[in-house]
mmCIF file of C-alpha atoms and ligand atoms in Angstrom:
data_model
loop_
_atom_site.group_PDB
_atom_site.id
_atom_site.type_symbol
_atom_site.label_atom_id
_atom_site.label_comp_id
_atom_site.label_asym_id
_atom_site.label_seq_id
_atom_site.Cartn_x
_atom_site.Cartn_y
_atom_site.Cartn_z
ATOM 1 C CA MET A 15 55.147 115.394 49.872
ATOM 2 C CA ASN A 16 54.773 118.960 48.679
ATOM 3 C CA ALA A 17 51.426 120.669 49.168
ATOM 4 C CA PRO A 18 49.380 120.771 45.980
ATOM 5 C CA GLU A 19 50.117 123.902 44.012
ATOM 6 C CA GLN A 20 47.562 126.409 45.258
ATOM 7 C CA THR A 21 45.243 127.632 42.564
ATOM 8 C CA SER A 22 42.922 130.567 42.720
ATOM 9 C CA LEU A 23 39.258 129.621 42.733
ATOM 10 C CA SER A 24 38.459 132.838 40.892
ATOM 11 C CA ALA A 25 40.866 131.817 38.128
ATOM 12 C CA ALA A 26 39.015 128.514 37.891
ATOM 13 C CA THR A 27 35.636 130.209 37.636
ATOM 14 C CA ASP A 28 36.125 133.172 35.337
ATOM 15 C CA MET A 29 33.401 132.308 32.850
ATOM 16 C CA ARG A 30 33.827 135.210 30.412
ATOM 17 C CA ARG A 31 33.115 134.021 26.894
ATOM 18 C CA THR A 32 34.377 135.165 23.511
ATOM 19 C CA LEU A 33 32.900 132.619 21.065
ATOM 20 C CA ASP A 34 29.580 133.285 19.330
ATOM 21 C CA ALA A 35 26.846 130.655 19.211
ATOM 22 C CA ALA A 36 27.890 129.414 15.766
ATOM 23 C CA ALA A 37 31.481 128.831 16.915
ATOM 24 C CA VAL A 38 30.264 126.941 19.995
ATOM 25 C CA GLN A 39 28.186 124.688 17.724
ATOM 26 C CA GLN A 40 31.124 124.163 15.357
ATOM 27 C CA LEU A 41 33.502 123.244 18.166
ATOM 28 C CA THR A 42 30.917 120.970 19.796
ATOM 29 C CA ASP A 43 30.555 119.211 16.422
ATOM 30 C CA ARG A 44 34.323 118.643 16.379
ATOM 31 C CA ILE A 45 34.453 117.294 19.932
ATOM 32 C CA GLU A 46 31.395 115.103 19.467
ATOM 33 C CA ALA A 47 32.820 113.595 16.259
ATOM 34 C CA ALA A 48 36.221 112.978 17.879
ATOM 35 C CA GLN A 49 34.655 111.330 20.935
ATOM 36 C CA THR A 50 32.208 109.222 18.961
ATOM 37 C CA GLY A 51 34.778 108.204 16.343
ATOM 38 C CA ALA A 52 37.701 107.830 18.817
ATOM 39 C CA ARG A 53 39.736 110.107 16.581
ATOM 40 C CA ALA A 54 42.505 112.453 17.705
ATOM 41 C CA ILE A 55 42.076 116.078 16.623
ATOM 42 C CA PRO A 56 44.239 119.186 17.101
ATOM 43 C CA LYS A 57 43.502 121.077 20.290
ATOM 44 C CA LEU A 58 40.759 123.645 19.741
ATOM 45 C CA THR A 59 42.908 126.643 20.613
ATOM 46 C CA ASP A 60 45.057 125.992 17.511
ATOM 47 C CA ASP A 61 42.143 127.410 15.458
ATOM 48 C CA PHE A 62 40.600 129.584 18.192
ATOM 49 C CA PRO A 63 43.575 131.006 20.113
ATOM 50 C CA GLY A 64 41.389 133.469 22.008
ATOM 51 C CA MET A 65 39.240 130.718 23.464
ATOM 52 C CA THR A 66 38.623 131.136 27.216
ATOM 53 C CA LEU A 67 37.749 128.772 30.044
ATOM 54 C CA GLY A 68 34.153 130.028 29.739
ATOM 55 C CA ASP A 69 34.154 129.119 26.047
ATOM 56 C CA GLY A 70 35.390 125.628 26.960
ATOM 57 C CA TYR A 71 32.487 125.175 29.373
ATOM 58 C CA ALA A 72 30.041 126.493 26.759
ATOM 59 C CA VAL A 73 31.149 123.662 24.451
ATOM 60 C CA GLN A 74 31.068 121.093 27.271
ATOM 61 C CA LEU A 75 27.533 122.076 28.308
ATOM 62 C CA GLU A 76 26.345 122.012 24.686
ATOM 63 C CA LEU A 77 27.756 118.468 24.392
ATOM 64 C CA LEU A 78 25.899 117.502 27.587
ATOM 65 C CA ARG A 79 22.689 119.084 26.273
ATOM 66 C CA ARG A 80 22.931 117.129 23.013
ATOM 67 C CA TRP A 81 23.582 113.796 24.697
ATOM 68 C CA ARG A 82 20.795 114.222 27.226
ATOM 69 C CA ALA A 83 18.473 115.130 24.363
ATOM 70 C CA ALA A 84 19.572 111.857 22.735
ATOM 71 C CA GLY A 85 18.371 109.980 25.845
ATOM 72 C CA ARG A 86 21.676 109.450 27.631
ATOM 73 C CA ARG A 87 21.477 109.761 31.428
ATOM 74 C CA GLN A 88 23.814 111.851 33.566
ATOM 75 C CA ALA A 89 25.261 110.067 36.620
ATOM 76 C CA GLY A 90 27.058 113.096 38.022
ATOM 77 C CA TRP A 91 30.208 115.157 37.620
ATOM 78 C CA LYS A 92 33.971 114.893 37.987
ATOM 79 C CA ALA A 93 36.614 117.265 39.194
ATOM 80 C CA GLY A 94 39.934 116.994 37.373
ATOM 81 C CA LEU A 95 43.439 118.386 37.592
ATOM 82 C CA THR A 96 42.941 118.621 41.350
ATOM 83 C CA SER A 97 46.305 117.179 42.369
ATOM 84 C CA LYS A 98 49.769 118.555 41.769
ATOM 85 C CA ALA A 99 50.806 115.276 40.117
ATOM 86 C CA LYS A 100 48.056 115.699 37.517
ATOM 87 C CA MET A 101 48.751 119.394 36.998
ATOM 88 C CA VAL A 102 52.463 118.793 36.479
ATOM 89 C CA GLN A 103 51.805 115.887 34.122
ATOM 90 C CA MET A 104 49.385 117.903 31.959
ATOM 91 C CA GLY A 105 50.984 121.339 32.288
ATOM 92 C CA VAL A 106 47.746 122.900 33.523
ATOM 93 C CA THR A 107 47.536 124.701 36.874
ATOM 94 C CA VAL A 108 43.795 125.183 37.253
ATOM 95 C CA PRO A 109 41.308 122.441 38.200
ATOM 96 C CA SER A 110 38.300 121.845 35.991
ATOM 97 C CA ILE A 111 35.122 119.826 35.954
ATOM 98 C CA GLY A 112 33.356 117.531 33.516
ATOM 99 C CA PHE A 113 30.109 115.597 33.386
ATOM 100 C CA LEU A 114 29.736 111.831 33.821
ATOM 101 C CA LEU A 115 27.118 109.885 31.898
ATOM 102 C CA ALA A 116 25.726 106.654 33.299
ATOM 103 C CA ASP A 117 26.879 104.832 30.164
ATOM 104 C CA PHE A 118 30.543 105.736 30.869
ATOM 105 C CA ALA A 119 30.429 103.224 33.771
ATOM 106 C CA ARG A 120 32.036 99.810 33.466
ATOM 107 C CA ALA A 121 31.766 96.946 35.959
ATOM 108 C CA GLU A 122 34.591 96.140 38.342
ATOM 109 C CA GLY A 123 36.596 93.176 37.079
ATOM 110 C CA SER A 124 35.224 93.605 33.574
ATOM 111 C CA THR A 125 37.143 93.994 30.342
ATOM 112 C CA VAL A 126 37.165 97.511 28.932
ATOM 113 C CA ARG A 127 37.498 97.840 25.170
ATOM 114 C CA THR A 128 40.133 100.193 23.875
ATOM 115 C CA ASP A 129 39.160 100.158 20.186
ATOM 116 C CA ASP A 130 36.610 102.897 20.876
ATOM 117 C CA LEU A 131 39.181 105.045 22.726
ATOM 118 C CA VAL A 132 42.088 107.126 21.373
ATOM 119 C CA HIS A 133 44.881 106.722 23.954
ATOM 120 C CA PRO A 134 43.414 105.739 27.328
ATOM 121 C CA ARG A 135 45.042 106.396 30.684
ATOM 122 C CA VAL A 136 43.935 105.337 34.153
ATOM 123 C CA GLU A 137 43.703 107.324 37.368
ATOM 124 C CA CYS A 138 42.839 106.331 40.944
ATOM 125 C CA GLU A 139 40.255 108.528 42.607
ATOM 126 C CA VAL A 140 38.009 108.782 45.636
ATOM 127 C CA ALA A 141 34.397 109.033 44.445
ATOM 128 C CA PHE A 142 31.477 110.462 46.403
ATOM 129 C CA VAL A 143 27.755 109.732 46.218
ATOM 130 C CA THR A 144 25.633 112.525 47.626
ATOM 131 C CA LYS A 145 22.386 112.385 49.608
ATOM 132 C CA ALA A 146 21.581 116.120 49.741
ATOM 133 C CA ASP A 147 21.703 118.941 47.216
ATOM 134 C CA LEU A 148 24.849 121.078 47.158
ATOM 135 C CA ALA A 149 24.783 124.518 45.601
ATOM 136 C CA GLY A 150 26.388 127.930 45.742
ATOM 137 C CA PRO A 151 29.776 129.596 45.615
ATOM 138 C CA ASP A 152 30.972 128.904 49.168
ATOM 139 C CA VAL A 153 30.242 125.267 49.992
ATOM 140 C CA THR A 154 32.610 124.034 52.705
ATOM 141 C CA ARG A 155 34.369 120.722 53.250
ATOM 142 C CA ALA A 156 32.036 120.084 56.219
ATOM 143 C CA GLN A 157 28.972 120.708 54.066
ATOM 144 C CA VAL A 158 30.255 118.324 51.413
ATOM 145 C CA LEU A 159 30.869 115.638 54.043
ATOM 146 C CA ALA A 160 27.419 116.176 55.588
ATOM 147 C CA ALA A 161 25.856 115.799 52.139
ATOM 148 C CA THR A 162 27.881 112.633 51.377
ATOM 149 C CA ASP A 163 25.983 109.350 51.472
ATOM 150 C CA PHE A 164 29.114 107.250 50.988
ATOM 151 C CA VAL A 165 32.523 107.256 49.335
ATOM 152 C CA VAL A 166 33.808 104.534 47.066
ATOM 153 C CA PRO A 167 37.167 103.885 45.365
ATOM 154 C CA ALA A 168 37.274 104.329 41.610
ATOM 155 C CA ILE A 169 39.437 104.040 38.542
ATOM 156 C CA GLU A 170 38.785 106.698 35.951
ATOM 157 C CA VAL A 171 39.759 105.900 32.370
ATOM 158 C CA ILE A 172 40.502 109.220 30.728
ATOM 159 C CA ASP A 173 41.027 109.678 27.018
ATOM 160 C CA SER A 174 41.936 113.065 25.634
ATOM 161 C CA ARG A 175 40.637 113.522 22.128
ATOM 162 C CA PHE A 176 43.609 115.799 21.383
ATOM 163 C CA SER A 177 46.679 114.613 19.485
ATOM 164 C CA GLY A 178 49.504 113.474 21.720
ATOM 165 C CA PHE A 179 47.280 113.873 24.824
ATOM 166 C CA LYS A 180 48.392 117.544 24.733
ATOM 167 C CA PHE A 181 46.018 120.387 25.462
ATOM 168 C CA ASP A 182 45.414 123.601 27.358
ATOM 169 C CA LEU A 183 42.669 124.389 29.842
ATOM 170 C CA PRO A 184 39.980 125.720 27.426
ATOM 171 C CA SER A 185 40.511 122.753 25.085
ATOM 172 C CA VAL A 186 40.385 120.058 27.775
ATOM 173 C CA VAL A 187 37.296 121.613 29.350
ATOM 174 C CA ALA A 188 35.559 121.564 25.946
ATOM 175 C CA ASP A 189 36.576 117.880 25.646
ATOM 176 C CA ASN A 190 34.688 117.226 28.893
ATOM 177 C CA GLY A 191 37.863 116.858 30.929
ATOM 178 C CA SER A 192 38.955 113.830 28.867
ATOM 179 C CA SER A 193 36.123 111.808 30.457
ATOM 180 C CA ALA A 194 35.692 108.373 28.937
ATOM 181 C CA ARG A 195 34.961 105.512 31.377
ATOM 182 C CA TYR A 196 34.896 104.906 35.107
ATOM 183 C CA VAL A 197 34.889 101.831 37.292
ATOM 184 C CA THR A 198 33.938 101.724 40.977
ATOM 185 C CA GLY A 199 34.693 98.855 43.300
ATOM 186 C CA GLY A 200 36.076 98.052 46.719
ATOM 187 C CA ARG A 201 33.937 99.071 49.670
ATOM 188 C CA ALA A 202 31.363 101.849 49.791
ATOM 189 C CA LEU A 203 31.863 103.460 53.198
ATOM 190 C CA ARG A 204 30.420 106.354 55.168
ATOM 191 C CA ALA A 205 32.814 109.277 55.181
ATOM 192 C CA ASP A 206 32.570 109.984 58.919
ATOM 193 C CA GLY A 207 34.484 106.855 59.909
ATOM 194 C CA LEU A 208 37.398 107.620 57.586
ATOM 195 C CA GLU A 209 40.377 109.929 57.556
ATOM 196 C CA LEU A 210 39.544 110.836 53.992
ATOM 197 C CA ASP A 211 42.505 113.178 53.746
ATOM 198 C CA CYS A 212 45.167 110.542 54.292
ATOM 199 C CA LEU A 213 44.197 107.369 52.500
ATOM 200 C CA GLY A 214 47.101 105.704 50.748
ATOM 201 C CA VAL A 215 46.676 104.250 47.282
ATOM 202 C CA VAL A 216 48.839 102.035 45.091
ATOM 203 C CA LEU A 217 48.126 101.785 41.373
ATOM 204 C CA GLU A 218 49.342 98.508 39.887
ATOM 205 C CA LYS A 219 49.649 97.612 36.213
ATOM 206 C CA ASN A 220 50.195 93.961 35.353
ATOM 207 C CA GLY A 221 51.079 93.266 38.979
ATOM 208 C CA GLU A 222 53.744 95.993 39.264
ATOM 209 C CA PRO A 223 53.231 99.183 41.286
ATOM 210 C CA VAL A 224 53.351 102.040 38.774
ATOM 211 C CA ALA A 225 52.130 104.972 40.878
ATOM 212 C CA MET A 226 51.365 105.589 44.514
ATOM 213 C CA GLY A 227 50.105 108.432 46.608
ATOM 214 C CA ALA A 228 47.664 109.531 49.260
ATOM 215 C CA SER A 229 44.317 111.258 49.080
ATOM 216 C CA THR A 230 45.727 114.418 50.656
ATOM 217 C CA ALA A 231 47.234 115.068 47.211
ATOM 218 C CA VAL A 232 43.756 116.082 46.049
ATOM 219 C CA MET A 233 43.578 119.679 47.260
ATOM 220 C CA GLY A 234 44.506 118.599 50.796
ATOM 221 C CA HIS A 235 41.210 116.686 51.104
ATOM 222 C CA PRO A 236 39.100 115.147 48.303
ATOM 223 C CA ALA A 237 35.945 116.778 49.727
ATOM 224 C CA ASP A 238 37.533 120.149 48.914
ATOM 225 C CA ALA A 239 37.582 119.098 45.262
ATOM 226 C CA VAL A 240 33.846 118.418 45.498
ATOM 227 C CA ALA A 241 33.382 121.889 47.020
ATOM 228 C CA LEU A 242 35.365 123.364 44.121
ATOM 229 C CA LEU A 243 33.203 121.442 41.680
ATOM 230 C CA VAL A 244 30.041 122.880 43.263
ATOM 231 C CA LYS A 245 31.538 126.367 42.972
ATOM 232 C CA VAL A 246 32.271 125.878 39.270
ATOM 233 C CA LEU A 247 28.738 124.512 38.783
ATOM 234 C CA HIS A 248 27.409 127.635 40.500
ATOM 235 C CA GLU A 249 29.327 129.828 38.060
ATOM 236 C CA LEU A 250 27.733 127.819 35.247
ATOM 237 C CA GLY A 251 24.246 128.277 36.710
ATOM 238 C CA GLU A 252 24.028 124.655 37.858
ATOM 239 C CA THR A 253 23.803 122.795 41.170
ATOM 240 C CA LEU A 254 24.794 119.321 42.355
ATOM 241 C CA PRO A 255 21.601 117.377 43.085
ATOM 242 C CA ALA A 256 21.275 114.698 45.780
ATOM 243 C CA GLY A 257 22.139 111.279 44.380
ATOM 244 C CA SER A 258 25.014 112.554 42.284
ATOM 245 C CA PHE A 259 28.099 110.436 41.634
ATOM 246 C CA VAL A 260 31.177 112.669 41.874
ATOM 247 C CA MET A 261 34.805 111.827 41.170
ATOM 248 C CA SER A 262 37.268 114.053 43.018
ATOM 249 C CA GLY A 263 40.282 113.788 40.689
ATOM 250 C CA GLY A 264 43.340 111.625 40.155
ATOM 251 C CA ILE A 265 45.588 111.280 43.209
ATOM 252 C CA THR A 266 48.678 110.388 41.171
ATOM 253 C CA GLU A 267 49.694 111.028 37.587
ATOM 254 C CA ALA A 268 47.658 109.085 35.024
ATOM 255 C CA ILE A 269 49.113 105.861 33.577
ATOM 256 C CA ALA A 270 48.752 104.840 29.914
ATOM 257 C CA VAL A 271 47.120 101.481 29.215
ATOM 258 C CA LYS A 272 46.936 99.216 26.166
ATOM 259 C CA PRO A 273 45.088 96.015 25.263
ATOM 260 C CA GLY A 274 46.090 93.161 27.555
ATOM 261 C CA ASP A 275 46.887 95.372 30.538
ATOM 262 C CA VAL A 276 45.330 94.613 33.915
ATOM 263 C CA VAL A 277 45.110 97.537 36.310
ATOM 264 C CA CYS A 278 44.356 97.415 40.023
ATOM 265 C CA ALA A 279 43.999 100.420 42.339
ATOM 266 C CA ARG A 280 44.475 99.355 45.976
ATOM 267 C CA PHE A 281 43.144 101.890 48.451
ATOM 268 C CA GLN A 282 43.752 101.947 52.184
ATOM 269 C CA GLU A 283 40.398 101.303 53.964
ATOM 270 C CA LEU A 284 38.342 101.428 50.761
ATOM 271 C CA GLY A 285 39.611 98.214 49.135
ATOM 272 C CA SER A 286 40.618 97.663 45.563
ATOM 273 C CA VAL A 287 39.242 98.190 42.066
ATOM 274 C CA ALA A 288 40.519 96.148 39.132
ATOM 275 C CA VAL A 289 39.887 96.278 35.420
ATOM 276 C CA ARG A 290 41.315 94.687 32.293
ATOM 277 C CA PHE A 291 41.785 96.240 28.864
ATOM 278 C CA ALA A 292 41.257 94.512 25.520
HETATM 279 C C1 LIG B 18 42.196 115.906 32.188
HETATM 280 C C2 LIG B 18 41.350 115.116 33.140
HETATM 281 C C3 LIG B 18 41.916 115.142 34.527
HETATM 282 C C4 LIG B 18 41.841 114.135 36.808
HETATM 283 O O1 LIG B 18 41.392 113.290 37.566
HETATM 284 O O2 LIG B 18 42.745 114.905 37.132
HETATM 285 C C5 LIG B 18 41.272 114.212 35.454
HETATM 286 C C6 LIG B 18 43.333 115.093 31.668
HETATM 287 O O3 LIG B 18 44.326 114.928 32.377
HETATM 288 O O4 LIG B 18 43.248 114.601 30.532
HETATM 289 O O5 LIG B 18 40.339 113.492 35.170
HETATM 290 MG MG1 LIG B 19 40.048 111.981 36.702
#
């Protein structure tokens, strides 16, 4: 397998902004309406071609602020576009992060509705739960692992709110990294007993293998994606508190799902996670 395309961390964390406060509010209105109404909209850069990564995060953080003010609880964060398979599929070469609300979670083995989603896709990911705070621009893989309480296998259900699932980096960041639902399952295990950088995974849809890979595809080691996430948070003036749930990014390309599909992600060591769509 080829090494993941190397991306510059400074490129991922240049937070210069061009939008004024009114434009951030207007774009957050658009994203919030599209997410709540499960409606596809044109990507934001069609109207705001000068939009930067920093502008995208300004919209994302305003969306988070609104939803927390409405009483929704944050479970943690996700890193996305952290594997070459994902980058190639989406045509984006820089990883990004998004927030995860507790109410995005669905139970393993449950049936996930699709009528409140636009065009869902599934991804298999290694998720982390932390037991110590992580903060700053230079967190290492070892520090992430020391701060990890356990890892758990997960399926993320992503759902871009942009027409045709087509976007660029500022737009997808504003859309909270296409976050929609997530399902954990399998076995929660301590990281120190695992070779976390070489866990195989098979993604099955309706009993057929549709994608397969290994965790090394995520930046060489999924903990490095968590370190990248902490760096981006630092640039945004945030930290990763103990007790956070963190998804490290899809190992393979994402697979489209429709009502009636059953998806199972089978991870080496970590067990499997299954979910049905209706
Ligand atoms: C962006 C979200 C990417 C991942 O794991 O790479 C992501 C997208 O592809 O829509 O969640
Ligand atoms: Mg993902």
